[in-house]
Short mmCIF file of C-alpha atoms in Angstrom, two decimals:
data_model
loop_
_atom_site.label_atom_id
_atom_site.label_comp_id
_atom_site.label_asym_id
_atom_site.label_seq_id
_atom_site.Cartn_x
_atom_site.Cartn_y
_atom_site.Cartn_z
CA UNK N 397 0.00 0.00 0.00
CA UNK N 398 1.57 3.20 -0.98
CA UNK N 399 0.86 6.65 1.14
CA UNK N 400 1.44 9.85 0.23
CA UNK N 401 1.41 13.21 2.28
CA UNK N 402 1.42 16.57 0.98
CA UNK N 403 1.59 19.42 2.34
CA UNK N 404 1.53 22.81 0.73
CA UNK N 405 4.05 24.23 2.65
CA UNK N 406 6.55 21.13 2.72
CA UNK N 407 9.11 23.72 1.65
CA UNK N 408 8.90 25.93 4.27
CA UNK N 409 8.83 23.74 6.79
CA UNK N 410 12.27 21.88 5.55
CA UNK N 411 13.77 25.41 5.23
CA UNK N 412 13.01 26.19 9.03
CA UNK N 413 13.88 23.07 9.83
CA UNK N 414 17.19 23.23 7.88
CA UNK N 415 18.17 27.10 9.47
CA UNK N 416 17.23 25.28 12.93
CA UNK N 417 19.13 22.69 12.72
CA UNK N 418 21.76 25.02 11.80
CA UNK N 419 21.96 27.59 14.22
CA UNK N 420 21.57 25.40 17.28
CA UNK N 421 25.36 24.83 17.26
CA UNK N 422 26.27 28.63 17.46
CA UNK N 423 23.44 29.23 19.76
CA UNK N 424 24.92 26.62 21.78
CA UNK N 425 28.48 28.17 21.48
CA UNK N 426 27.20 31.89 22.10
CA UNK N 427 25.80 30.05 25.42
CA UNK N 428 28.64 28.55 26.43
CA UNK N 429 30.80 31.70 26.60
CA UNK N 430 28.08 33.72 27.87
CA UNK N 431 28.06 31.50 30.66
CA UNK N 432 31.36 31.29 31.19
CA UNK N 433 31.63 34.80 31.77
CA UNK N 434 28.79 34.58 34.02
CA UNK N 435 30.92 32.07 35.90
CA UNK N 436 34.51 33.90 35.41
CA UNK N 437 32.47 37.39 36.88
CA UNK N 438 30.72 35.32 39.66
CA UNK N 439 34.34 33.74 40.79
CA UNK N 440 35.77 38.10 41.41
CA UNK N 441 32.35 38.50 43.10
CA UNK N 442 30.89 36.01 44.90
CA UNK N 443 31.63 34.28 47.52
CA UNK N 444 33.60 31.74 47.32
CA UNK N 445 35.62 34.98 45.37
CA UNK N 446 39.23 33.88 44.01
CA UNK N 447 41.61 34.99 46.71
CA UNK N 448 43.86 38.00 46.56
CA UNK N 449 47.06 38.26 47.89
CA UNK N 450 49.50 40.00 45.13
CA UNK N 451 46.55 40.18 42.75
CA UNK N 452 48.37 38.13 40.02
CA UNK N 453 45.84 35.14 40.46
CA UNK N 454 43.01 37.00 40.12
CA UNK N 455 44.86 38.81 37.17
CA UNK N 456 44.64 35.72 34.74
CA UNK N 457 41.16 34.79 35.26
CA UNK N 458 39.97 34.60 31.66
CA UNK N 459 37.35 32.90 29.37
CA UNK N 460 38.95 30.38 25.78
CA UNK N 461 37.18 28.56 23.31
CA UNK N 462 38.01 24.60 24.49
CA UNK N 463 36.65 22.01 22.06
CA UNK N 464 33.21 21.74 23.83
CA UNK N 465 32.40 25.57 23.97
CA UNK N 466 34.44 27.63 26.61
CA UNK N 467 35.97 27.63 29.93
CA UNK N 468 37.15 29.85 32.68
CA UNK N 469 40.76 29.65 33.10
CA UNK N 470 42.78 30.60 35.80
CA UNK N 471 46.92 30.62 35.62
CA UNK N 472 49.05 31.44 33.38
CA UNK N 473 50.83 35.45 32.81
CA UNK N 474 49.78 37.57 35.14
CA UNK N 475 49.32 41.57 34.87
CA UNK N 476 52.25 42.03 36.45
CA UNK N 477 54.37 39.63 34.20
CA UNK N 478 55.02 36.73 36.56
CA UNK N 479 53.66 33.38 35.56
CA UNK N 480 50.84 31.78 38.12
CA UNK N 481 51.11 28.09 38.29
CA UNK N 482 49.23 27.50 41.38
CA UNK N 483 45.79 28.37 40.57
CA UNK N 484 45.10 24.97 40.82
CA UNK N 485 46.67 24.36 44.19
CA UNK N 486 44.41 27.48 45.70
CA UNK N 487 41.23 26.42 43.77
CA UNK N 488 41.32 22.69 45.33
CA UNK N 489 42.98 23.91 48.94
CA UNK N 490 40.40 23.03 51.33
CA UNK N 491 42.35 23.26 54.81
CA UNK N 492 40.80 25.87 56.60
CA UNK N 493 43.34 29.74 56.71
CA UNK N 494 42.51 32.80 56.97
CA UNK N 495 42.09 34.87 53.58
CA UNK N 496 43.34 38.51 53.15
CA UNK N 497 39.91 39.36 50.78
CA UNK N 498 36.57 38.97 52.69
CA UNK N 499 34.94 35.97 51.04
CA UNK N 500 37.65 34.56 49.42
CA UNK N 501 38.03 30.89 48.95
CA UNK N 502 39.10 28.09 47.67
CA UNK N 503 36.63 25.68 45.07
CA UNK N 504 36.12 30.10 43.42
CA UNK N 505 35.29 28.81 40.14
CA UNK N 506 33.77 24.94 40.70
CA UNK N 507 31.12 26.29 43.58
CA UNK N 508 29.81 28.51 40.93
CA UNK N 509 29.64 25.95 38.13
CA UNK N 510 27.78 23.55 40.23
CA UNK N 511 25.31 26.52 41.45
CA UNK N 512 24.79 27.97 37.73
CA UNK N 513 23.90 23.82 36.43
CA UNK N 514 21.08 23.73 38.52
CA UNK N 515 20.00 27.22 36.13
CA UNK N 516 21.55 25.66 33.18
CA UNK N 517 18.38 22.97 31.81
CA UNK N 518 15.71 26.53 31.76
CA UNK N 519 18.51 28.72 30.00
CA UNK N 520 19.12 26.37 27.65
CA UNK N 521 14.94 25.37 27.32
CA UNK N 522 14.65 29.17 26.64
CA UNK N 523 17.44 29.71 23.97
CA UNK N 524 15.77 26.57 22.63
CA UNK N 525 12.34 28.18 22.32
CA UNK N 526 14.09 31.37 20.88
CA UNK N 527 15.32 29.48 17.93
CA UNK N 528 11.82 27.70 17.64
CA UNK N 529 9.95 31.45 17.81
CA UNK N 530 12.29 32.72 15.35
CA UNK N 531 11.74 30.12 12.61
CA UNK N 532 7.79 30.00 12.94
CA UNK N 533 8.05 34.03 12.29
CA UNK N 534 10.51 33.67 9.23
CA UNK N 535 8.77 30.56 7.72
CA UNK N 536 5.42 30.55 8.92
CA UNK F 81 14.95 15.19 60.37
CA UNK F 82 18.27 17.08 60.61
CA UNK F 83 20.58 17.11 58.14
CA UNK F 84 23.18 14.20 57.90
CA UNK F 85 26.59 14.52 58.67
CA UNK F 86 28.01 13.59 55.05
CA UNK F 87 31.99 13.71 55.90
CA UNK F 88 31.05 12.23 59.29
CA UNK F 89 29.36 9.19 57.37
CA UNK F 90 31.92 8.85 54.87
CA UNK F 91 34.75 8.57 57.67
CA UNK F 92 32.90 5.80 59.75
CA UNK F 93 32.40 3.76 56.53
CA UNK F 94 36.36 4.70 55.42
CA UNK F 95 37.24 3.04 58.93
CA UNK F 96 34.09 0.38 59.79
CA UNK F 97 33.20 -0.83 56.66
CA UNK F 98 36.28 -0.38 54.30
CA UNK F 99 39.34 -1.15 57.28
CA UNK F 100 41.25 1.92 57.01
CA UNK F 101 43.93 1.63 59.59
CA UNK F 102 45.06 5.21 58.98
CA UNK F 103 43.48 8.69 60.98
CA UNK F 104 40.80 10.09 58.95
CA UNK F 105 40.13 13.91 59.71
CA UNK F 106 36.67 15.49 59.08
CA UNK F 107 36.60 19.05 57.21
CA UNK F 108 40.41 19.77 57.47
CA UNK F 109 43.58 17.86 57.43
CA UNK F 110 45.49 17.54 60.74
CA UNK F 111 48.67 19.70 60.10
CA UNK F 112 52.18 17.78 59.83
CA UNK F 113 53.70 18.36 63.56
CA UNK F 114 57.69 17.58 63.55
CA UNK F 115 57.75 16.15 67.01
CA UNK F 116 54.95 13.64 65.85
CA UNK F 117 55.42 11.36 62.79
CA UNK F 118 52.29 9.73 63.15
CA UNK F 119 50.88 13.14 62.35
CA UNK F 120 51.61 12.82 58.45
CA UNK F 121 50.05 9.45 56.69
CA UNK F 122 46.48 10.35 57.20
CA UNK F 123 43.64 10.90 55.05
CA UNK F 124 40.51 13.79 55.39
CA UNK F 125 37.20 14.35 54.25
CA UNK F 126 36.05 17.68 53.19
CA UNK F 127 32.62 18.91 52.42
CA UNK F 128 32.20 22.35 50.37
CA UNK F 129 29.30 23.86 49.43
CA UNK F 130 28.22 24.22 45.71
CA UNK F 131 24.89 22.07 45.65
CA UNK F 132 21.28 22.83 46.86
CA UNK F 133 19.39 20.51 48.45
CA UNK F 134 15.97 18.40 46.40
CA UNK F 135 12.93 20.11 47.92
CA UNK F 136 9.20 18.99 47.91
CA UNK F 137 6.20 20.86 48.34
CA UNK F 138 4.96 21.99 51.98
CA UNK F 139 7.30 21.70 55.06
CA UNK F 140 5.92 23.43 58.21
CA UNK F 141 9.19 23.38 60.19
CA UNK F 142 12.56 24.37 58.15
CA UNK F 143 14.28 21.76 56.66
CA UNK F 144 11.57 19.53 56.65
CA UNK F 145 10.51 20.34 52.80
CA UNK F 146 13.87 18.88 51.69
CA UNK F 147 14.16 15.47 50.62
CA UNK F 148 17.61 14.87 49.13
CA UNK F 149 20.73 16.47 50.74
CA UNK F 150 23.78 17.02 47.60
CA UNK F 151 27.10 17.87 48.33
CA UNK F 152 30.27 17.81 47.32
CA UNK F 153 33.06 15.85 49.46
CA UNK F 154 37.11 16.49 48.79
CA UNK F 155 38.67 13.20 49.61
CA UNK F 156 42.42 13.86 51.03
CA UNK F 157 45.44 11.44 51.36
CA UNK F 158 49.08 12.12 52.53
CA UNK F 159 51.69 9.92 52.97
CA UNK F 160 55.53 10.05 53.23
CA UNK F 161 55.66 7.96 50.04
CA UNK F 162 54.07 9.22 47.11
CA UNK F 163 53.07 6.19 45.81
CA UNK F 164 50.92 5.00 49.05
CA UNK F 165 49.36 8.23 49.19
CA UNK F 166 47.77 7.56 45.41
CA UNK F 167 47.29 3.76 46.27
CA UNK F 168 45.33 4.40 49.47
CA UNK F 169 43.37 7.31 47.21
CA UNK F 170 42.77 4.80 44.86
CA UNK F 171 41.08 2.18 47.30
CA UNK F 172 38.69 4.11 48.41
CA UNK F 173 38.26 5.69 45.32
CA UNK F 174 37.24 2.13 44.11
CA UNK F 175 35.50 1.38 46.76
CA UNK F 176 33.14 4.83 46.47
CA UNK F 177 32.73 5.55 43.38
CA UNK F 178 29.00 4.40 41.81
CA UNK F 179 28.02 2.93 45.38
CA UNK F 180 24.55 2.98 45.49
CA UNK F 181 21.50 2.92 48.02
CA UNK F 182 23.85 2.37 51.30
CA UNK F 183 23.12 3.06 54.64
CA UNK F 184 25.72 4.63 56.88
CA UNK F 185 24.70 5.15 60.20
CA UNK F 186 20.92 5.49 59.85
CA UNK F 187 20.99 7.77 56.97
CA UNK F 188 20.56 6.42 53.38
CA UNK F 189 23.17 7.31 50.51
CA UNK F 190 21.41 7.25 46.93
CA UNK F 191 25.16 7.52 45.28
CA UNK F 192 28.77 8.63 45.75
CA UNK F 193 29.93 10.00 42.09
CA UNK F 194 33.62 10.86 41.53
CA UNK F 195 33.42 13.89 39.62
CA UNK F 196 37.39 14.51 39.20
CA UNK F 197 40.47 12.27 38.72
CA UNK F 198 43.22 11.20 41.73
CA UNK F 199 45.48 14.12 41.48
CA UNK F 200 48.44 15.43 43.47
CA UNK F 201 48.21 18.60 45.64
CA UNK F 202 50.98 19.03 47.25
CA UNK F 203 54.26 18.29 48.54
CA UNK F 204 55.10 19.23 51.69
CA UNK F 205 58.41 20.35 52.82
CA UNK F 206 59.57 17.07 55.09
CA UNK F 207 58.38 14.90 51.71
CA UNK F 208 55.31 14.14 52.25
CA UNK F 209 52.99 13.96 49.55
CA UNK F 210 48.58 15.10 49.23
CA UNK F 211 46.75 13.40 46.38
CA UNK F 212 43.36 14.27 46.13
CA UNK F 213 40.24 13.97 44.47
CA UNK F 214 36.61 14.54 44.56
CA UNK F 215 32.98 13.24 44.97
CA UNK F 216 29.14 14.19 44.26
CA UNK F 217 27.13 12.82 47.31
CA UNK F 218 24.11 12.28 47.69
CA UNK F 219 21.85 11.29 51.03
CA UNK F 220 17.76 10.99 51.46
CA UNK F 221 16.44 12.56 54.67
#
């Protein structure tokens, strides 16, 4: 038994479908540094904040395009011109001292990450239903 | 019901259920003291913050609305040799991670998760050597 469907605006459809399927990659990519620099701004103020001693830590925070979207890096050259390799060793430093910079902390970038995932499923739903609003309007 | 004592819990089963013959320290690690050598080989559990707890509707009293306590546990080991330090890491490690439904104490685990590899910390300045690593936790109330 043969069936066939038709539809007068087949074309339109595969068109939206087609600039959907598209631009849920770069939407996807535009989200992932926008919340990375959510994250990065959250780490310089909110506690847990990165702590400040000479300032060079906090100097290389920064956001780079990693193969998955982007991350917030810390380490590296500072302002000042010395090299930071122990951003690691204060991020994952949980014995308890005494911080110079009220709030300050160690886990500065991870506590955030885990606090912005719980956000993360209704950002991305909304971004989602962007896309979805956007095609009905140009192809409808 | 109160909320559980997650590093608490995670040291009695480190030293009831799993044998561990070493100190375990809860939310810091004992500092290396010079006079006392037994001070160094030693492993800690650390809770940070970073997850909310599961909440259900109503709850009169506070606390009582949530039903699922997350956290986040920093599992520490330090030993004079480098290599113990990562092998005792790596037994509990193997013994944690993707445990499900256990009860420690009277409170009920759902899972342990690690969530970042065995790495090293630190070396301290009489040789002694952190390795660390991480776990999601959670517990029902």
């Amino acid at each position: 038994m043969k069936v066939k469907v038709q539809s007068k605006n087949l074309d339109q459809i595969v068109a939206g479908l087609v600039m959907l399927v598209n631009r849920i990659p770069i939407a996807a990519k535009q989200s992932s540094r926008l919340m990375a620099e959510g994250i990065l701004n959250d780490s310089k103020t909110i506690p847990p904040m990165c702590p400040v001693d000479t300032g060079d830590l906090e100097s290389t925070g920064h956001v780079e395009p990693v193969s998955e979207g982007y991350a917030v890096v810390y380490g590296g050259s500072s302002e000042s011109g010395k090299f930071v390799d122990y951003a690691a060793y204060v991020h994952d430093d949980l014995r308890a001292r005494k911080y110079k910079k009220p709030g300050s902390g160690p886990k500065f970038v991870e506590a955030h990450v885990l606090r912005r995932a719980d956000e993360a499923p209704e950002h991305i739903s909304d971004i989602l239903q962007e896309l979805v609003d956007d095609m009905e309007r140009t192809y409808r | 019901m109160a909320a559980p004592n997650i590093p608490d819990d995670i040291r009695s089963y480190m030293i009831n259920t799993l044998g561990v013959s070493l100190p375990v320290d809860v939310n810091d690690v004992n500092p290396i003291q010079v006079s006392d050598k037994t001070s160094v080989n030693r492993y800690a559990v650390i809770e940070y913050l970073g997850l909310s707890a599961t909440r259900t509707h109503g709850g009169s009293t506070p606390g009582s609305d949530i039903a699922l306590d997350n956290t986040m546990v920093q599992i520490v080991s330090r030993h004079r040799s480098a290599q113990t330090a990562r092998d005792n890491l790596k037994t509990i490690v193997d013994a944690l991670d993707g445990l499900q439904d256990v009860t420690i104490g009277s409170v009920q685990y759902t899972y342990f998760q690690r969530t970042s590899p065995i790495r090293k910390h630190e070396k301290a300045e009489d040789g002694s050597v952190t390795f660390i690593t991480e776990f999601r936790v959670q517990a029902r109330r």
